[in-house]
Short mmCIF file of C-alpha atoms in Angstrom, two decimals:
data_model
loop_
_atom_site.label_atom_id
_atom_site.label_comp_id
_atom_site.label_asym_id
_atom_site.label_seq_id
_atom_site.Cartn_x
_atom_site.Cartn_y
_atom_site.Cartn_z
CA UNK T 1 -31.59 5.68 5.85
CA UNK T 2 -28.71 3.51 4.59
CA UNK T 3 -25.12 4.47 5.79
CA UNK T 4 -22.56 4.78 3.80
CA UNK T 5 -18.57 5.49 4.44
CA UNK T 6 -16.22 8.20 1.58
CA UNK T 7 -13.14 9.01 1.23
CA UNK T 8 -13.12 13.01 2.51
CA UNK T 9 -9.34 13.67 2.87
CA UNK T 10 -5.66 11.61 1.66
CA UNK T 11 -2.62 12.12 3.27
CA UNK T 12 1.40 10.67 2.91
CA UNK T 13 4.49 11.27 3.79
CA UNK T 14 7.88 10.17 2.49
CA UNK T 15 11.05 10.62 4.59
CA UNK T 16 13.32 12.84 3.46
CA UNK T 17 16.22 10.30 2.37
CA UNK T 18 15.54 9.72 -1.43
CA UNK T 19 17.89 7.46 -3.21
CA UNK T 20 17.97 6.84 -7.02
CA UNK T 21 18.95 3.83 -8.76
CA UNK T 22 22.65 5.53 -9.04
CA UNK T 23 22.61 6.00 -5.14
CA UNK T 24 21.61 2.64 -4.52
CA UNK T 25 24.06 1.13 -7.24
CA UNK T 26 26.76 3.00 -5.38
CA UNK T 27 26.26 1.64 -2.24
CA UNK T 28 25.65 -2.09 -2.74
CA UNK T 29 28.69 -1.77 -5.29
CA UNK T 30 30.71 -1.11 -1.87
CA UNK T 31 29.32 -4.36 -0.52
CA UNK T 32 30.46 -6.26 -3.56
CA UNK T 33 27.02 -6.26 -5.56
CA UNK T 34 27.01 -5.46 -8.75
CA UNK T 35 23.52 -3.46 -10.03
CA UNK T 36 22.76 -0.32 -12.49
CA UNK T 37 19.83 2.33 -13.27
CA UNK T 38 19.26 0.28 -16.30
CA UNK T 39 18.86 -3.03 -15.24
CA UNK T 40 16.03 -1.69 -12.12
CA UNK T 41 14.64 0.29 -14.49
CA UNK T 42 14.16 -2.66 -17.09
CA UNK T 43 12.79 -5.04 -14.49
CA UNK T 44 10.76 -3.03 -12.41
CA UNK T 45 10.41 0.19 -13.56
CA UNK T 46 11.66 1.62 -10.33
CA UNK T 47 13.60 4.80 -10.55
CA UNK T 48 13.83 5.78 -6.60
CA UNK T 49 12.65 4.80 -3.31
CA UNK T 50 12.99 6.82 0.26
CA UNK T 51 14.87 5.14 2.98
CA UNK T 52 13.58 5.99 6.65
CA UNK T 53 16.54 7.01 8.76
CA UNK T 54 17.21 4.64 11.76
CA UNK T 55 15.62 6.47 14.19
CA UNK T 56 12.45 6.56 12.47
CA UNK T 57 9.44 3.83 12.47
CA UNK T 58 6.50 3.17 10.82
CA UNK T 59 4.42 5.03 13.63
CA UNK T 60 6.17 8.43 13.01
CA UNK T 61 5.92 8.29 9.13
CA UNK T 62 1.85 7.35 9.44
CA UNK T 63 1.29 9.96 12.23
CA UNK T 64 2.69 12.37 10.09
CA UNK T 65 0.35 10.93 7.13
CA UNK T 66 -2.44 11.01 8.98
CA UNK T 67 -2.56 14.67 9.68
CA UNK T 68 -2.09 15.32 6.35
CA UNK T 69 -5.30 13.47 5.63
CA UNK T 70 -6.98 15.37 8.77
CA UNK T 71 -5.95 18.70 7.53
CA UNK T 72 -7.71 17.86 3.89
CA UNK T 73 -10.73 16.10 5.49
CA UNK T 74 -10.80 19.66 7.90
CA UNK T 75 -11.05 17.07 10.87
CA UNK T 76 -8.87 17.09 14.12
CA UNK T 77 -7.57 14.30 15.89
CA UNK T 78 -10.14 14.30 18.18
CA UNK T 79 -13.01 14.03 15.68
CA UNK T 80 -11.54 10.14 15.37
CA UNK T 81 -13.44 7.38 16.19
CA UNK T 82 -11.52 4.50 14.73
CA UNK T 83 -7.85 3.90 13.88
CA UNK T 84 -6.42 1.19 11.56
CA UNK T 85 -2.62 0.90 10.25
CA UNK T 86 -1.58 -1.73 7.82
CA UNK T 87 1.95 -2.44 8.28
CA UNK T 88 4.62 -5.47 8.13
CA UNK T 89 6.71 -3.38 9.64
CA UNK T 90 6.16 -2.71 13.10
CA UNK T 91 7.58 -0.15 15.69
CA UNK T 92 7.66 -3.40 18.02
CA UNK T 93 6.27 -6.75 18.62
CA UNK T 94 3.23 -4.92 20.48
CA UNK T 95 1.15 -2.77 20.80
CA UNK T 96 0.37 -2.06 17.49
CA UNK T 97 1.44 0.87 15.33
CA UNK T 98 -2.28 1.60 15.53
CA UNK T 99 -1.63 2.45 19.08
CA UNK T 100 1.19 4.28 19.13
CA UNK T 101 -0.30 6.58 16.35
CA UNK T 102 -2.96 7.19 18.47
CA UNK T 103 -0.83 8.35 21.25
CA UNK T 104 1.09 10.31 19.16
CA UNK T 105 -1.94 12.42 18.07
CA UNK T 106 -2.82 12.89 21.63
CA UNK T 107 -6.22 11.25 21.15
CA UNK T 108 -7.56 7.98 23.15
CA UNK T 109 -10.54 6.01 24.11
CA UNK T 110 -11.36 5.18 20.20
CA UNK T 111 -10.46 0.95 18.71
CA UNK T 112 -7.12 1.07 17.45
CA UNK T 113 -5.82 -1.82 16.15
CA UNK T 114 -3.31 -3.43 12.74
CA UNK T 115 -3.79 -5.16 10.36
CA UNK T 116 -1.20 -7.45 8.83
CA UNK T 117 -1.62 -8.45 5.08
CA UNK T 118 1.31 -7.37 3.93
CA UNK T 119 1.05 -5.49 0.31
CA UNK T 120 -2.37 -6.03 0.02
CA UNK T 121 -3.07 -4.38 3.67
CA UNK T 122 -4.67 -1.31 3.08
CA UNK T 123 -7.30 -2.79 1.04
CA UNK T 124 -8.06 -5.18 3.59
CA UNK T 125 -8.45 -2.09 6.27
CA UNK T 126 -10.27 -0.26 3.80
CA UNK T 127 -12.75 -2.83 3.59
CA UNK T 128 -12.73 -3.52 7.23
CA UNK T 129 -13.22 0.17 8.26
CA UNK T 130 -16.14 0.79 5.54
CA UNK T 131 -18.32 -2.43 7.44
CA UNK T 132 -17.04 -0.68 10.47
CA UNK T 133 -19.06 2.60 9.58
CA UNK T 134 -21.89 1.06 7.84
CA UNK T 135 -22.44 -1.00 10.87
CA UNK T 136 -22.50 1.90 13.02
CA UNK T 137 -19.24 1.32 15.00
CA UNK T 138 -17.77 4.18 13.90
CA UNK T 139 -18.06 7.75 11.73
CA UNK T 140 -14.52 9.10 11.39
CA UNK T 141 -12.04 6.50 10.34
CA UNK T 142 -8.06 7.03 10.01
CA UNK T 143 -7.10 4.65 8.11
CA UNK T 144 -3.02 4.22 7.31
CA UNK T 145 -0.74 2.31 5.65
CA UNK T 146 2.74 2.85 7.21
CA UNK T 147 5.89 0.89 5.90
CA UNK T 148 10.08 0.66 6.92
CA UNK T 149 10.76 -2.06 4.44
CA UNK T 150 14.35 -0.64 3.90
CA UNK T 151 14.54 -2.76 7.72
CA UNK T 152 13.89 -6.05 6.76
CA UNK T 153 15.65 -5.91 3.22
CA UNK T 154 18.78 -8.64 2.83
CA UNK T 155 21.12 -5.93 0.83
CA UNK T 156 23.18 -8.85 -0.49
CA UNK T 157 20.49 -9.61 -2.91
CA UNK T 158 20.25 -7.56 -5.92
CA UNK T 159 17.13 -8.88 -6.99
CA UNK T 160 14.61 -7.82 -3.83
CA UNK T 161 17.05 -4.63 -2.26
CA UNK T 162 16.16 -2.45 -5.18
CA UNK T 163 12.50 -3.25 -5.18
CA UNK T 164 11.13 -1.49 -1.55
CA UNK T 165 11.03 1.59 0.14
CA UNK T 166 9.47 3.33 2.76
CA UNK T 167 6.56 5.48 3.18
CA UNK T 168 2.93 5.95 4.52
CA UNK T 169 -0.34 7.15 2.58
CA UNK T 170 -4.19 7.52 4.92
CA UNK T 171 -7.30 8.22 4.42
CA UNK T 172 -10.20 9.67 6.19
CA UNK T 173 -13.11 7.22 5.83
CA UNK T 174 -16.25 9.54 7.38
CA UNK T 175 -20.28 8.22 7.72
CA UNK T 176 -22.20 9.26 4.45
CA UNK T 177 -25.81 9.14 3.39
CA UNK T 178 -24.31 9.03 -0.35
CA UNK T 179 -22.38 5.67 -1.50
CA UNK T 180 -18.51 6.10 -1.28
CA UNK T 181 -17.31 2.37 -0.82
CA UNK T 182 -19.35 0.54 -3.28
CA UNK T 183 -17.89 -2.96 -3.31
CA UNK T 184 -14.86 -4.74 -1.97
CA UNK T 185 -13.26 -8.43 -2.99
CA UNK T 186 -10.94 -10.01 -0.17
CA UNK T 187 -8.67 -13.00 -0.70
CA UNK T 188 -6.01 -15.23 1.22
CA UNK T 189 -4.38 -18.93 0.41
CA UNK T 190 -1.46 -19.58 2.72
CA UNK T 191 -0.23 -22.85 0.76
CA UNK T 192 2.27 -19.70 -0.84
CA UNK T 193 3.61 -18.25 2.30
CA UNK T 194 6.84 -19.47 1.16
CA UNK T 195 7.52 -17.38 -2.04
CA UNK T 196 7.36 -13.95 -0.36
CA UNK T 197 8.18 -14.25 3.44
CA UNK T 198 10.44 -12.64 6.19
CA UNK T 199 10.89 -16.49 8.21
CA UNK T 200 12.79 -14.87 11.69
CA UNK T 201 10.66 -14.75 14.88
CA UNK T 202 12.25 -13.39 18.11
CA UNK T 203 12.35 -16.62 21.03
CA UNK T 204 14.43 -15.81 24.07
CA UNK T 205 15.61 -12.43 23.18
CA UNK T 206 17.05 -13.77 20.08
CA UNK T 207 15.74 -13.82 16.57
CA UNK T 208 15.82 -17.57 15.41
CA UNK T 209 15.57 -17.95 11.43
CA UNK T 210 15.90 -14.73 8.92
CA UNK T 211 14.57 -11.58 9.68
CA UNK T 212 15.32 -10.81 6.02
CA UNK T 213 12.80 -10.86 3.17
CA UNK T 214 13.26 -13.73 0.83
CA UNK T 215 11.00 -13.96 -2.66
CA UNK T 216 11.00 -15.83 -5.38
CA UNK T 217 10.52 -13.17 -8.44
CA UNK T 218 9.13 -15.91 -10.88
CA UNK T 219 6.61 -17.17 -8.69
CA UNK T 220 5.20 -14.03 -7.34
CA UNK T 221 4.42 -12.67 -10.84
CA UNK T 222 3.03 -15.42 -12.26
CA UNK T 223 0.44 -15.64 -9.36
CA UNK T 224 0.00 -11.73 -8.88
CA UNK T 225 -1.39 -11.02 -12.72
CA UNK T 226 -3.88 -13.70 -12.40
CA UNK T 227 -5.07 -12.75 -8.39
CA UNK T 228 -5.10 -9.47 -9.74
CA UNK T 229 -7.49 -9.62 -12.71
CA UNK T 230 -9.60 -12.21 -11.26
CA UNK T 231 -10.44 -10.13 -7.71
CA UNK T 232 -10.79 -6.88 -10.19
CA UNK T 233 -13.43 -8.16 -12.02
CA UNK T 234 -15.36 -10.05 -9.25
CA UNK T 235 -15.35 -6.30 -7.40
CA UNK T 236 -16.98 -5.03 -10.30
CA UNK T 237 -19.47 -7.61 -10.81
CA UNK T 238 -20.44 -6.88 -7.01
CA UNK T 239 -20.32 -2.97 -7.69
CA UNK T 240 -22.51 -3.97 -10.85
CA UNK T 241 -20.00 -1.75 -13.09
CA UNK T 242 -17.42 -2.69 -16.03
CA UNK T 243 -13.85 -1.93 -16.20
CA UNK T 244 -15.38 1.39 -18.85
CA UNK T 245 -16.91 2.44 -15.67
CA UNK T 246 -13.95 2.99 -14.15
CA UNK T 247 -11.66 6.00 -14.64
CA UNK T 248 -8.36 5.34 -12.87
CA UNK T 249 -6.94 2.18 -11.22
CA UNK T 250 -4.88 2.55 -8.96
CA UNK T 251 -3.42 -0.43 -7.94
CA UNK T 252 -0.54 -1.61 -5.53
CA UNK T 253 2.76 -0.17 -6.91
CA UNK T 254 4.93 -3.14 -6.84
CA UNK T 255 6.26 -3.37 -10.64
CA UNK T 256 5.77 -1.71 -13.85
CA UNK T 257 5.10 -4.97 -15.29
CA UNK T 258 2.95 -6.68 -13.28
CA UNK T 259 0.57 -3.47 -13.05
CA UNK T 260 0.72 -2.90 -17.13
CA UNK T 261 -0.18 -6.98 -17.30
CA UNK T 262 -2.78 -6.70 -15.45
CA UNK T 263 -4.15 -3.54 -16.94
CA UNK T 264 -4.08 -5.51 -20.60
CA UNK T 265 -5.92 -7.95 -18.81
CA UNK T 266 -8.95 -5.66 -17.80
CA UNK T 267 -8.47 -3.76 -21.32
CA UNK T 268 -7.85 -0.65 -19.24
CA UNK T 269 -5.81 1.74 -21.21
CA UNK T 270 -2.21 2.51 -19.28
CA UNK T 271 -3.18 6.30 -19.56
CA UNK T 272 -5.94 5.24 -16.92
CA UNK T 273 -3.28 3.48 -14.16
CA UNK T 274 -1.55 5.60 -11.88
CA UNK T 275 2.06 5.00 -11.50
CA UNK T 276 3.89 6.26 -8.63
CA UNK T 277 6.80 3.00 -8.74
CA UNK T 278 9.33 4.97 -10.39
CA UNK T 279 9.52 6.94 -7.55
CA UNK T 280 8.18 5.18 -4.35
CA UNK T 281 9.44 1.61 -5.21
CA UNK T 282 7.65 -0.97 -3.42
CA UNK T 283 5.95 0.38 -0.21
CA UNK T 284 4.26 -2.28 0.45
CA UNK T 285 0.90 -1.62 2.57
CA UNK T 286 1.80 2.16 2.27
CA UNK T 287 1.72 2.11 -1.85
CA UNK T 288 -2.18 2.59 -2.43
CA UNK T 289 -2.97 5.23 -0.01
CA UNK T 290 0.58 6.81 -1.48
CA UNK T 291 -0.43 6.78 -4.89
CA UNK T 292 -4.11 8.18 -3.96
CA UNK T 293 -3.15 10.75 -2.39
CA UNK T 294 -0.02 12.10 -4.89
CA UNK T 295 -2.49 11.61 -7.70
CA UNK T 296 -5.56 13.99 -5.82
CA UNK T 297 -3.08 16.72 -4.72
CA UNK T 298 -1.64 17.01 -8.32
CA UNK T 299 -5.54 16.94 -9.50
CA UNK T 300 -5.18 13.74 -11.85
CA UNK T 301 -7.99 12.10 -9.46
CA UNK T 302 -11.22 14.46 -9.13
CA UNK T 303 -14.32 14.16 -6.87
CA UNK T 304 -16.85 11.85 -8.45
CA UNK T 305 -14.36 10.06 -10.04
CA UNK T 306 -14.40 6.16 -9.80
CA UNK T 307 -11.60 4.37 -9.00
CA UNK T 308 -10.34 0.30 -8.57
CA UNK T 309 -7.72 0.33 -6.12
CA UNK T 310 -6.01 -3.47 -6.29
CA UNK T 311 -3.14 -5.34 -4.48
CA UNK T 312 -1.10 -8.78 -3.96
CA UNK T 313 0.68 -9.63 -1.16
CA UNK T 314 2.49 -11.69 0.99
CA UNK T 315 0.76 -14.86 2.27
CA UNK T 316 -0.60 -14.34 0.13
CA UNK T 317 -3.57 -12.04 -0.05
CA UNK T 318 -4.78 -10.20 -2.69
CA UNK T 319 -8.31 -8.15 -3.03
CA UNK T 320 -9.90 -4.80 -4.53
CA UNK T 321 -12.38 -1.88 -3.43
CA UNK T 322 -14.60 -0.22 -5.78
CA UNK T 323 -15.13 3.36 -4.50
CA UNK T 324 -16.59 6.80 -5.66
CA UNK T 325 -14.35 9.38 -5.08
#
């Protein structure tokens, strides 16, 4: 009998901090920079983001993700065999997130490891977890993406601060007989690593270049439609299905823009692409998983529907999963 891996529970969690445009606006105006509602809003299409208060890392907002996607799989910890957390952000230079998330569920024994692709790291632990299962290496899969990007933002530039927030979204990836994962499209060129980067490393005890994120705007969009519709269509050549086929995209929730670009692209009607930007911002590895789960608990996404989750990110990497909900 083939082996298969589905999607049987979605999780996320937001911290409670939630700051609008106006909130945001307000503050950086104290710093001497000068931004407003409607000139995020035009750019980005970002309305709000949630801000992760000091004490709080990437490990506590995907452990409390995670059993949010236990609870709707009707799993407990223990049931995991396999743990995987895409992040940028990091509780620490090691162990992994993966780890700690593991000990903070009280579980042990299983792999638990990270996975670092930036925006487009969920799909790349998707993908990795799904071979995982199919290969027989695991059956119950918790797979997170977990994000503090309000940590690494430089909030003297207008043009990145307003973009990111934080955030975590999982998943429950469990052994099927019936096809859940039906293709996946993975991609990397580091000749950009420049355009979207955080360049600091720590040496000595001290951090030795910026451990602020720098991006160049221009550059990123112009390479993000075309990665975009070309690993979207390649996933559903491998899938054997057409962009009809598909009922909701839900792609990597960077900018309003970029995502309705790339939809025109595919010829997939807006009505058809979840949007969760306005309120999330940019969450980086956390966005898909995010989006997935706000759109099943509000019953927009419905079992046996198919759906093209898509990202870009920094290094850059950029890929797509076909899957059957």
């Amino acid at each position: 009998m083939t082996r298969y891996s589905r999607i049987t529970g979605t999780g996320s969690y937001l911290p409670p901090r939630r700051l609008t445009n106006a909130d945001l606006a307000a503050e950086l105006a104290a710093k001497g920079v000068e931004t407003s509602d409607e000139w995020i809003v035009e750019r980005t299409g970002i309305r709000a983001r949630h801000f992760a208060a000091p004490d709080v890392f990437s490990s506590d907002l995907a452990v409390e993700a995670a059993k949010n996607a236990l609870d709707a799989a009707g799993l407990l910890p223990s049931d995991v065999d396999l743990i995987i957390v895409a992040t940028s952000t990091p509780d620490m230079v090691f162990p992994s997130v993966a780890c700690i998330v593991q000990n903070k569920l009280g579980i042990g024994g299983c792999p638990a490891f990270d996975v670092q692709a930036v925006c487009c790291g969920f799909i790349y632990a998707l993908t990795l977890a799904d071979a995982m299962i199919k290969t027989g290496s695991a059956s119950k899969a918790l797979v997170i993406g977990a994000e503090v990007f309000s940590r690494i933002l430089d909030f003297s530039d207008r043009t990145t601060c307003v973009l990111f927030g934080d955030g975590a979204g999982a998943v429950v990836l469990e052994a099927s007989d019936t096809p859940g994962i039906l293709a996946s499209d993975l991609h990397a060129d580091g000749k950009n690593v420049g355009i979207l980067c955080v360049p600091g490393h720590v040496s000595g005890g001290q951090v030795l270049g910026s451990p602020l994120l720098k991006m160049d705007g221009q550059a990123v969009f112009k390479l993000a439609v075309g990665m975009l519709e070309s690993t979207a269509r390649a996933a559903l050549d491998k899938a054997k299905l057409t962009e009809a086929d598909i009922d909701w995209m839900v792609p990597h929730q960077a900018n309003i823009r970029i995502m309705r670009s790339t939809a025109r692209k595919l010829k997939m009607p807006l009505e058809k692409v979840v949007v969760t930007v306005d309120q999330h911002g940019n969450t980086s590895a956390a966005s898909i998983p995010l989006a997935l789960d706000v759109s099943v608990r509000s019953g927009t996404i419905k079992k046996g529907d198919t759906l093209m989750l898509e990202a870009v990110g920094g290094g850059f990497t950029w890929g797509a999963v076909i899957l059957k909900y």
